[in-house]
Short mmCIF file of C-alpha atoms and ligand atoms in Angstrom, two decimals:
data_model
loop_
_atom_site.label_atom_id
_atom_site.label_comp_id
_atom_site.label_asym_id
_atom_site.label_seq_id
_atom_site.Cartn_x
_atom_site.Cartn_y
_atom_site.Cartn_z
CA MET A 17 -19.57 -16.43 9.97
CA PHE A 18 -16.02 -17.43 10.93
CA SER A 19 -15.60 -17.65 14.69
CA ARG A 20 -11.75 -17.63 14.85
CA ILE A 21 -9.37 -15.72 12.55
CA LEU A 22 -5.57 -15.57 12.77
CA VAL A 23 -3.80 -12.35 11.87
CA ALA A 24 -0.46 -13.21 10.21
CA ASN A 25 1.16 -9.84 10.74
CA ARG A 26 2.44 -7.34 13.32
CA GLY A 27 2.47 -3.60 13.98
CA GLU A 28 -0.26 -1.15 13.11
CA ILE A 29 -1.94 -3.37 10.50
CA ALA A 30 -2.29 -6.30 12.91
CA VAL A 31 -3.91 -3.87 15.38
CA ARG A 32 -6.17 -2.52 12.62
CA VAL A 33 -7.40 -5.97 11.56
CA ILE A 34 -7.93 -7.17 15.17
CA ARG A 35 -10.13 -4.12 15.82
CA THR A 36 -12.56 -5.09 13.05
CA LEU A 37 -12.55 -8.76 14.10
CA LYS A 38 -13.61 -7.63 17.60
CA GLU A 39 -16.37 -5.46 16.16
CA MET A 40 -17.59 -8.47 14.16
CA GLY A 41 -17.61 -10.71 17.25
CA ILE A 42 -14.86 -12.94 15.82
CA THR A 43 -12.14 -14.32 18.13
CA SER A 44 -8.85 -12.70 17.09
CA LEU A 45 -5.68 -14.79 17.11
CA ALA A 46 -2.24 -13.14 17.04
CA VAL A 47 1.19 -14.46 16.16
CA PHE A 48 4.35 -12.77 17.37
CA SER A 49 8.13 -13.03 17.16
CA GLU A 50 10.39 -13.01 20.22
CA ALA A 51 11.00 -9.29 19.55
CA ASP A 52 7.25 -8.57 19.73
CA ARG A 53 6.33 -10.15 23.09
CA ASP A 54 5.24 -6.74 24.43
CA ALA A 55 3.64 -5.58 21.16
CA LEU A 56 0.17 -4.01 21.15
CA HIS A 57 -1.29 -6.52 18.67
CA VAL A 58 -0.47 -9.30 21.15
CA ARG A 59 -2.24 -7.48 23.98
CA LEU A 60 -5.31 -6.64 21.92
CA ALA A 61 -5.83 -10.12 20.45
CA ASP A 62 -7.96 -12.65 22.30
CA GLU A 63 -5.21 -15.29 22.03
CA ALA A 64 -1.59 -15.14 20.89
CA ILE A 65 1.25 -17.52 20.14
CA CYS A 66 4.99 -17.02 19.67
CA ILE A 67 6.19 -18.24 16.27
CA GLY A 68 9.95 -17.76 16.49
CA PRO A 69 13.00 -15.49 16.56
CA PRO A 70 12.92 -11.80 15.50
CA ALA A 71 14.17 -12.34 11.92
CA PRO A 72 11.13 -12.19 9.57
CA SER A 73 12.34 -15.32 7.74
CA GLU A 74 11.99 -17.22 11.03
CA SER A 75 8.67 -15.72 12.09
CA TYR A 76 6.27 -13.53 10.05
CA LEU A 77 7.55 -14.87 6.69
CA ASN A 78 7.74 -18.49 7.85
CA MET A 79 4.77 -20.33 6.32
CA ALA A 80 5.24 -23.57 8.26
CA ARG A 81 5.29 -21.76 11.59
CA ILE A 82 2.25 -19.64 10.74
CA ILE A 83 0.24 -22.63 9.52
CA SER A 84 1.23 -24.56 12.68
CA ALA A 85 0.07 -21.63 14.82
CA ALA A 86 -3.23 -21.53 12.92
CA GLU A 87 -3.73 -25.26 13.53
CA VAL A 88 -2.82 -25.06 17.23
CA LEU A 89 -5.18 -22.08 17.71
CA ASP A 90 -7.95 -23.66 15.61
CA ALA A 91 -8.14 -20.77 13.13
CA GLU A 92 -10.65 -21.08 10.29
CA ALA A 93 -9.11 -18.24 8.29
CA ILE A 94 -5.94 -16.14 8.05
CA HIS A 95 -5.81 -12.40 7.38
CA PRO A 96 -2.33 -11.58 6.03
CA GLY A 97 -2.44 -7.76 6.37
CA TYR A 98 0.03 -6.14 3.93
CA GLY A 99 3.70 -6.99 3.30
CA PHE A 100 5.09 -10.32 4.59
CA LEU A 101 2.94 -13.12 3.04
CA ALA A 102 0.06 -10.95 1.79
CA GLU A 103 0.96 -11.28 -1.91
CA ASN A 104 2.53 -14.72 -1.78
CA ALA A 105 0.49 -16.99 -4.08
CA HIS A 106 2.15 -20.10 -2.66
CA PHE A 107 1.07 -19.15 0.87
CA ALA A 108 -2.52 -18.71 -0.30
CA GLU A 109 -2.29 -22.22 -1.83
CA VAL A 110 -0.84 -23.72 1.35
CA CYS A 111 -3.71 -22.20 3.37
CA GLU A 112 -6.24 -23.73 0.95
CA SER A 113 -4.62 -27.17 1.11
CA CYS A 114 -4.77 -26.99 4.94
CA ASN A 115 -8.47 -26.08 4.83
CA ILE A 116 -7.80 -22.59 6.16
CA THR A 117 -9.44 -19.72 4.27
CA PHE A 118 -6.92 -17.18 2.98
CA ILE A 119 -8.56 -13.76 3.36
CA GLY A 120 -7.60 -12.39 -0.02
CA PRO A 121 -7.84 -13.20 -3.73
CA SER A 122 -7.17 -16.60 -5.32
CA PRO A 123 -3.57 -17.81 -5.78
CA GLN A 124 -4.06 -17.41 -9.57
CA SER A 125 -5.04 -13.73 -9.21
CA ILE A 126 -2.08 -13.03 -6.90
CA ARG A 127 0.29 -14.72 -9.36
CA GLN A 128 -1.17 -13.02 -12.45
CA MET A 129 -0.91 -9.51 -11.01
CA GLY A 130 2.39 -10.22 -9.17
CA ASP A 131 3.94 -10.82 -12.59
CA LYS A 132 4.00 -7.18 -13.71
CA VAL A 133 4.67 -8.14 -17.37
CA GLU A 134 1.70 -10.51 -17.52
CA ALA A 135 -0.40 -7.86 -15.74
CA ARG A 136 0.37 -5.36 -18.55
CA LYS A 137 -0.71 -7.89 -21.20
CA THR A 138 -3.91 -8.74 -19.31
CA VAL A 139 -4.84 -5.07 -18.91
CA LEU A 140 -4.20 -4.38 -22.61
CA GLN A 141 -6.69 -7.15 -23.39
CA ALA A 142 -9.22 -5.41 -21.15
CA ASN A 143 -8.84 -2.35 -23.41
CA VAL A 144 -7.49 -0.14 -20.61
CA PRO A 145 -4.58 2.19 -21.48
CA VAL A 146 -1.18 0.87 -20.35
CA ILE A 147 2.07 2.91 -20.33
CA PRO A 148 3.83 2.44 -23.70
CA GLY A 149 6.64 -0.07 -23.22
CA SER A 150 8.22 -3.37 -24.16
CA LYS A 151 5.93 -6.18 -25.35
CA GLY A 152 7.29 -8.55 -22.72
CA ILE A 153 10.49 -9.26 -20.83
CA VAL A 154 13.60 -7.52 -22.19
CA GLU A 155 16.37 -10.14 -22.12
CA THR A 156 19.50 -8.17 -23.04
CA PRO A 157 20.88 -4.59 -23.06
CA GLU A 158 20.85 -4.76 -26.88
CA GLU A 159 17.13 -5.50 -26.88
CA ALA A 160 16.63 -2.69 -24.31
CA LEU A 161 18.34 -0.25 -26.70
CA LYS A 162 15.98 -1.22 -29.53
CA VAL A 163 12.90 -0.74 -27.33
CA ALA A 164 14.23 2.58 -25.98
CA HIS A 165 14.83 3.86 -29.53
CA SER A 166 11.24 3.12 -30.52
CA LEU A 167 9.81 4.64 -27.28
CA GLY A 168 12.19 7.61 -27.12
CA TYR A 169 14.09 8.64 -23.96
CA PRO A 170 13.66 8.85 -21.01
CA VAL A 171 12.66 5.26 -20.29
CA ILE A 172 12.21 3.44 -16.99
CA ILE A 173 13.50 -0.08 -16.32
CA LYS A 174 11.23 -2.12 -14.03
CA ALA A 175 11.38 -5.65 -12.56
CA GLN A 176 8.91 -8.33 -13.67
CA ALA A 177 8.50 -9.39 -10.03
CA GLY A 178 8.65 -5.76 -8.90
CA GLY A 179 6.54 -3.14 -7.28
CA GLY A 180 7.63 -0.71 -4.62
CA GLY A 181 10.53 0.74 -6.60
CA LYS A 182 12.96 -2.19 -6.23
CA GLY A 183 14.92 -2.71 -9.43
CA MET A 184 13.57 0.49 -11.00
CA ARG A 185 15.98 2.77 -12.89
CA ILE A 186 15.40 5.79 -15.15
CA ALA A 187 17.64 6.04 -18.24
CA HIS A 188 18.13 9.17 -20.36
CA ASN A 189 20.52 7.84 -23.03
CA ASP A 190 22.05 4.68 -24.54
CA GLY A 191 25.14 4.62 -22.32
CA LYS A 192 23.12 4.97 -19.10
CA LEU A 193 20.55 2.42 -20.26
CA VAL A 194 23.17 -0.27 -20.75
CA SER A 195 24.85 0.27 -17.36
CA LEU A 196 21.55 0.68 -15.46
CA PHE A 197 20.20 -2.48 -17.11
CA HIS A 198 22.89 -4.52 -15.32
CA THR A 199 22.37 -2.71 -11.98
CA ALA A 200 18.60 -3.24 -12.15
CA GLN A 201 19.07 -6.91 -13.07
CA ARG A 202 21.30 -7.51 -10.03
CA GLU A 203 18.89 -5.63 -7.73
CA ALA A 204 15.87 -7.56 -9.05
CA GLU A 205 17.67 -10.88 -8.57
CA ALA A 206 18.71 -9.92 -5.01
CA SER A 207 15.24 -8.61 -4.03
CA PHE A 208 12.93 -11.10 -5.75
CA GLY A 209 15.13 -14.01 -6.86
CA ASN A 210 14.04 -13.09 -10.41
CA PRO A 211 16.29 -10.86 -12.55
CA SER A 212 13.77 -10.33 -15.39
CA LEU A 213 13.14 -6.74 -16.49
CA TYR A 214 10.77 -4.78 -18.75
CA LEU A 215 10.81 -1.23 -20.09
CA GLU A 216 8.31 1.63 -20.04
CA LYS A 217 8.33 5.15 -21.41
CA TYR A 218 9.17 7.38 -18.42
CA ILE A 219 6.28 9.76 -17.69
CA ILE A 220 7.59 13.06 -16.32
CA ASN A 221 5.92 14.48 -13.20
CA PRO A 222 2.91 12.19 -13.17
CA ARG A 223 0.37 11.80 -10.38
CA HIS A 224 0.09 8.43 -8.69
CA ILE A 225 -3.64 7.74 -8.63
CA GLU A 226 -4.93 4.40 -7.38
CA VAL A 227 -8.46 3.03 -7.34
CA GLN A 228 -9.79 0.90 -4.47
CA ILE A 229 -11.94 -1.97 -5.64
CA LEU A 230 -14.01 -4.66 -3.90
CA ALA A 231 -15.19 -7.85 -5.61
CA ASP A 232 -17.20 -10.69 -4.10
CA THR A 233 -17.45 -14.33 -5.18
CA GLN A 234 -20.91 -13.73 -6.73
CA GLY A 235 -19.53 -11.48 -9.45
CA ASN A 236 -20.32 -8.09 -7.90
CA VAL A 237 -17.49 -5.58 -8.46
CA ILE A 238 -17.43 -1.99 -7.22
CA HIS A 239 -14.87 0.82 -6.98
CA LEU A 240 -14.58 3.20 -4.05
CA GLY A 241 -13.02 6.18 -5.80
CA GLU A 242 -9.35 7.07 -5.93
CA ARG A 243 -6.45 7.86 -3.63
CA ASP A 244 -3.75 10.32 -4.63
CA CYS A 245 -0.36 9.04 -3.44
CA SER A 246 1.85 11.46 -5.35
CA ILE A 247 3.97 12.54 -2.37
CA GLN A 248 6.62 9.83 -2.25
CA ARG A 249 10.29 9.62 -1.49
CA ARG A 250 12.35 6.80 -3.00
CA TYR A 251 9.09 5.03 -3.91
CA GLN A 252 7.88 5.21 -0.28
CA LYS A 253 4.60 7.05 0.14
CA LEU A 254 4.57 9.80 2.76
CA ILE A 255 1.08 11.33 2.43
CA GLU A 256 -2.06 10.02 0.74
CA GLU A 257 -5.48 11.56 0.26
CA SER A 258 -8.93 10.85 -1.13
CA PRO A 259 -10.29 12.17 -3.39
CA SER A 260 -7.44 13.50 -5.55
CA PRO A 261 -7.38 17.29 -6.00
CA LEU A 262 -6.55 16.64 -9.68
CA VAL A 263 -9.29 14.17 -10.58
CA SER A 264 -12.51 15.54 -12.09
CA GLU A 265 -15.86 13.78 -11.72
CA GLU A 266 -15.47 12.72 -15.37
CA LEU A 267 -11.96 11.25 -14.88
CA ARG A 268 -13.10 9.51 -11.65
CA LYS A 269 -15.83 7.73 -13.57
CA LYS A 270 -13.40 6.72 -16.35
CA ILE A 271 -10.61 5.35 -14.12
CA GLY A 272 -13.14 3.74 -11.77
CA GLU A 273 -14.77 1.91 -14.67
CA ALA A 274 -11.34 0.95 -16.07
CA ALA A 275 -10.37 -0.55 -12.69
CA VAL A 276 -13.64 -2.50 -12.50
CA GLU A 277 -13.10 -3.78 -16.07
CA ILE A 278 -9.62 -5.10 -15.17
CA VAL A 279 -10.95 -6.84 -12.07
CA ARG A 280 -13.80 -8.46 -14.05
CA THR A 281 -11.36 -9.64 -16.74
CA ILE A 282 -9.31 -11.64 -14.23
CA ASP A 283 -12.26 -12.99 -12.21
CA TYR A 284 -10.84 -11.35 -9.11
CA HIS A 285 -12.36 -11.49 -5.65
CA GLY A 286 -11.38 -9.62 -2.49
CA ALA A 287 -10.16 -6.07 -1.93
CA GLY A 288 -7.61 -4.73 -4.40
CA THR A 289 -5.99 -1.60 -5.72
CA VAL A 290 -5.42 -0.67 -9.35
CA GLU A 291 -2.58 1.85 -9.75
CA PHE A 292 -2.51 4.43 -12.54
CA LEU A 293 -0.24 7.28 -13.54
CA VAL A 294 -2.03 10.43 -14.68
CA ASP A 295 -0.07 12.89 -16.85
CA GLY A 296 -0.40 16.67 -17.19
CA GLU A 297 -3.12 16.32 -19.87
CA GLY A 298 -5.33 14.06 -17.76
CA ASN A 299 -4.37 10.90 -19.67
CA PHE A 300 -4.29 7.85 -17.41
CA TYR A 301 -2.25 4.66 -17.78
CA PHE A 302 -2.31 1.42 -15.80
CA ILE A 303 0.98 0.62 -14.00
CA GLU A 304 0.22 -2.26 -11.66
CA MET A 305 -2.34 -3.91 -9.40
CA ASN A 306 -1.90 -4.71 -5.71
CA THR A 307 -3.83 -7.75 -4.54
CA ARG A 308 -3.93 -6.81 -0.84
CA LEU A 309 -5.21 -4.26 1.64
CA GLN A 310 -2.93 -1.20 1.43
CA VAL A 311 -1.32 0.96 4.12
CA GLU A 312 -3.38 3.94 2.91
CA HIS A 313 -6.78 2.18 2.93
CA PRO A 314 -8.15 4.35 5.80
CA VAL A 315 -8.57 7.46 3.61
CA THR A 316 -11.01 5.48 1.47
CA GLU A 317 -12.80 4.24 4.59
CA MET A 318 -13.16 7.83 5.84
CA VAL A 319 -14.76 9.18 2.64
CA THR A 320 -16.99 6.14 1.98
CA GLY A 321 -17.92 5.01 5.51
CA ILE A 322 -17.05 1.43 4.49
CA ASP A 323 -14.89 -0.85 6.70
CA LEU A 324 -12.64 -2.53 4.10
CA VAL A 325 -11.46 -5.26 6.49
CA LYS A 326 -15.08 -6.19 7.28
CA GLU A 327 -15.79 -6.44 3.55
CA GLN A 328 -12.67 -8.63 3.10
CA VAL A 329 -13.83 -11.03 5.82
CA ASN A 330 -17.38 -11.18 4.42
CA ILE A 331 -16.09 -11.82 0.87
CA ALA A 332 -13.80 -14.61 2.13
CA TYR A 333 -16.79 -16.21 3.88
CA GLY A 334 -18.70 -16.14 0.61
CA LEU A 335 -21.10 -13.31 1.43
CA PRO A 336 -22.01 -10.63 -1.11
CA LEU A 337 -20.73 -7.04 -0.88
CA SER A 338 -22.70 -4.93 1.60
CA ILE A 339 -23.17 -2.09 -0.95
CA THR A 340 -23.79 -1.57 -4.66
CA GLN A 341 -21.91 0.93 -6.88
CA GLU A 342 -24.92 3.27 -6.78
CA GLU A 343 -24.82 3.28 -2.98
CA VAL A 344 -21.16 4.36 -2.85
CA ASP A 345 -21.25 7.99 -1.75
CA LEU A 346 -17.93 9.83 -1.52
CA LYS A 347 -18.25 12.44 1.18
CA GLY A 348 -15.72 15.17 2.04
CA TRP A 349 -11.96 14.74 2.11
CA ALA A 350 -9.50 12.52 3.99
CA ILE A 351 -5.71 12.82 4.35
CA GLU A 352 -3.24 10.37 5.85
CA CYS A 353 0.29 11.06 7.13
CA ARG A 354 2.54 8.07 7.70
CA ILE A 355 4.48 8.28 10.98
CA ASN A 356 7.80 6.51 10.55
CA ALA A 357 10.55 5.94 13.14
CA GLU A 358 13.11 7.74 10.99
CA GLN A 359 15.30 10.84 11.01
CA PRO A 360 14.60 12.72 7.73
CA GLU A 361 17.61 15.01 8.37
CA LYS A 362 19.91 11.96 8.31
CA ASP A 363 18.62 10.57 5.00
CA PHE A 364 15.70 8.88 6.79
CA LEU A 365 17.96 6.80 9.04
CA PRO A 366 15.75 4.33 10.97
CA SER A 367 15.35 5.25 14.63
CA THR A 368 14.90 2.55 17.29
CA GLY A 369 14.61 2.40 21.08
CA LYS A 370 12.15 3.22 23.84
CA ILE A 371 9.25 5.67 23.50
CA THR A 372 9.73 7.52 26.79
CA PHE A 373 6.65 9.79 26.58
CA PHE A 374 3.58 9.46 24.40
CA VAL A 375 0.44 11.50 23.80
CA ALA A 376 -1.66 10.69 20.72
CA PRO A 377 -3.93 13.33 19.21
CA GLY A 378 -7.69 13.06 19.46
CA GLY A 379 -10.54 15.40 18.68
CA PRO A 380 -13.08 15.60 15.89
CA PHE A 381 -12.65 13.49 12.72
CA THR A 382 -9.15 12.37 13.70
CA ARG A 383 -8.18 8.70 13.41
CA ILE A 384 -4.95 7.12 14.68
CA ASP A 385 -3.98 3.65 13.44
CA SER A 386 -0.88 2.73 15.43
CA HIS A 387 0.75 0.14 17.64
CA MET A 388 2.66 2.73 19.69
CA TYR A 389 2.27 3.27 23.44
CA ALA A 390 4.30 4.94 26.21
CA GLY A 391 7.18 2.62 27.10
CA TYR A 392 7.08 0.69 23.78
CA ASN A 393 10.47 -0.34 22.50
CA VAL A 394 10.76 0.12 18.71
CA PRO A 395 12.63 -2.98 17.50
CA PRO A 396 15.24 -2.77 14.71
CA PHE A 397 14.06 -5.84 12.77
CA TYR A 398 11.02 -4.55 10.88
CA ASP A 399 9.55 -1.78 8.74
CA SER A 400 9.84 1.67 10.33
CA LEU A 401 6.10 2.47 10.03
CA LEU A 402 4.79 3.28 13.53
CA GLY A 403 1.34 4.33 12.51
CA LYS A 404 -0.81 6.77 10.60
CA VAL A 405 -2.78 9.88 11.39
CA ILE A 406 -5.90 10.25 9.25
CA THR A 407 -8.10 13.33 9.35
CA TRP A 408 -11.38 14.04 7.62
CA GLY A 409 -12.96 17.36 6.64
CA LYS A 410 -15.88 18.60 4.54
CA THR A 411 -13.26 20.18 2.27
CA ARG A 412 -9.56 19.58 1.57
CA GLU A 413 -8.70 22.77 3.44
CA GLU A 414 -10.55 21.57 6.52
CA ALA A 415 -8.83 18.15 6.40
CA ILE A 416 -5.40 19.83 6.08
CA GLY A 417 -6.09 22.23 8.95
CA ARG A 418 -7.22 19.36 11.13
CA MET A 419 -4.10 17.34 10.20
CA ARG A 420 -1.80 20.25 11.18
CA ARG A 421 -3.58 20.50 14.51
CA ALA A 422 -3.37 16.74 15.10
CA LEU A 423 0.33 16.52 14.20
CA MET A 424 1.23 19.44 16.45
CA GLU A 425 -0.64 17.71 19.29
CA PHE A 426 1.22 14.41 18.73
CA THR A 427 4.00 14.03 21.31
CA ILE A 428 6.47 11.17 20.89
CA GLU A 429 9.71 11.31 22.92
CA GLY A 430 12.71 8.97 22.89
CA ILE A 431 12.84 8.31 19.13
CA PHE A 432 12.85 10.39 15.93
CA THR A 433 9.78 10.45 13.70
CA THR A 434 8.60 11.94 10.40
CA ILE A 435 6.06 14.21 12.19
CA PRO A 436 8.11 17.46 11.86
CA LEU A 437 8.60 16.76 8.13
CA HIS A 438 4.85 16.30 7.66
CA ILE A 439 4.18 19.66 9.33
CA ARG A 440 6.58 21.33 6.87
CA ILE A 441 4.87 19.63 3.89
CA LEU A 442 1.41 20.68 5.10
CA ASN A 443 2.64 24.27 5.49
CA ASP A 444 3.93 24.32 1.90
CA LEU A 445 1.87 26.44 -0.52
CA ASP A 446 2.23 23.97 -3.42
CA PHE A 447 0.89 21.17 -1.22
CA GLN A 448 -2.00 23.40 -0.17
CA LYS A 449 -2.80 24.12 -3.84
CA GLY A 450 -2.60 20.36 -4.53
CA LYS A 451 -1.29 20.93 -8.05
CA ASP A 452 2.44 20.57 -8.77
CA TYR A 453 4.59 18.56 -6.36
CA SER A 454 7.70 18.49 -8.59
CA THR A 455 9.92 20.53 -6.23
CA LEU A 456 8.02 20.11 -2.97
CA LEU A 457 10.23 17.59 -1.17
CA GLU A 458 13.50 19.35 -2.07
CA ARG A 459 12.14 22.50 -0.39
CA VAL A 460 11.08 20.87 2.88
CA LEU A 461 13.99 18.44 3.35
C1 MV4 B 507 6.63 5.34 -13.17
C2 MV4 B 507 6.93 6.72 -13.15
C3 MV4 B 507 7.10 7.36 -14.36
N1 MV4 B 507 6.98 6.67 -15.52
N2 MV4 B 507 6.51 4.70 -14.36
C4 MV4 B 507 6.22 3.05 -9.84
C5 MV4 B 507 5.90 2.54 -8.51
C6 MV4 B 507 5.13 3.61 -7.92
N3 MV4 B 507 5.07 3.50 -6.51
C7 MV4 B 507 5.77 4.86 -8.46
N4 MV4 B 507 6.21 4.48 -9.73
C8 MV4 B 507 6.49 5.27 -10.82
N5 MV4 B 507 6.43 4.65 -12.04
C9 MV4 B 507 6.69 5.37 -15.50
N6 MV4 B 507 6.58 4.70 -16.65
C10 MV4 B 507 7.03 7.35 -11.90
C11 MV4 B 507 6.81 6.64 -10.74
C12 MV4 B 507 6.95 7.36 -9.49
C13 MV4 B 507 6.00 8.32 -9.07
C14 MV4 B 507 4.82 8.54 -9.76
C15 MV4 B 507 3.89 9.47 -9.32
C16 MV4 B 507 4.13 10.22 -8.19
C17 MV4 B 507 5.28 10.01 -7.46
C18 MV4 B 507 6.22 9.06 -7.88
C19 MV4 B 507 7.38 8.83 -7.13
C20 MV4 B 507 8.29 7.90 -7.55
C21 MV4 B 507 8.07 7.19 -8.73
#
């Protein structure tokens, strides 16, 4: 097994990965920016090295500095976490050429699924339903009009290099489509350095259902059931759960097998997530695949008992998966609430500064993945995610009740967080029914 692994990330995910490395007896190596000297991931790691100024481009996104750190610290492998360099095919290549194992899929897989237009074509070839849309890239507003007329309005404009909502626009008529096409093009160019767009039929009030998969380098592929991530605001997920209250045993088998088929088609290895939209009639359509560990992975860990980071490390070392599909046993229900340093009342304005008082919840079946501590100074340079509360129950009701208890116990003073908003969502009757979230956020905001 590897003896030294570098974690090329910060915050709660760096803490999460270091915890598994410790459990596996692997020396954990941290990198940090000048703004993160006092960060928890630095304290928890066995060794740590400063890689530059606070700006991500000069630290956590800087390949040369991260590779240098890995060489100085004698790392055999790099775990990228999520965000930053996790889905950067070039970084995975640079690691390979430096004889450092990238803990993730091959550069080709990252590239193939990072190109959302190519991903649609690949999935169509695997005979999995894809949302009706343009054949490929839509070059001009005129071409967009033709595609929209054949699909029928509303349509959604998406970026070829997209994901996460950037460059996405919904159009309800010709006039709007033409003006939004230009806006989306500019946003895609600014966000990804690639202005290319494609079109899809806009599905009204869908559920966001994603399937966790694991694939080793011996050709074993399994799925670990689904996560329902339908509670989102501006494409940011707020709450996730597993299983989905809307997925029947029959649908679970179908989308699980579809996800496995996609992964086999592209010769994928590592952990990954296949995202689907499910409409009111239970039809499912592929939207995209994420080639990394996701923020919401703990809900899958809680219902399967599988440590996804441990599986990632084993796969990267060339070991087979620790379980077969038949051995995957989904037990009970898990819910995750994302705790962000934001003020929902002020349009989710990021909140920074010192945490003056801090008490994390504990108790039965309650997991906290976070880098917070009393006295921690929340820096303004990075994502506002401070951590996650994950609760498990035999039933959905039990998991929700436990989450309400845990959130009410959570005491964070000195900054604003999304905890009060989560309590209002959990108290909402539509959330408790798990059925129709179309007006939920308007009510609680
Ligand atoms: C869509 C959609 C409706 N129609 N695509 C894309 C990224 C993902 N995070 C959400 N995305 C959506 N893509 C088509 N063709 C609606 C969403 C969407 C959404 C879907 C389910 C539940 C909540 C959502 C919140 C925002 C956007």
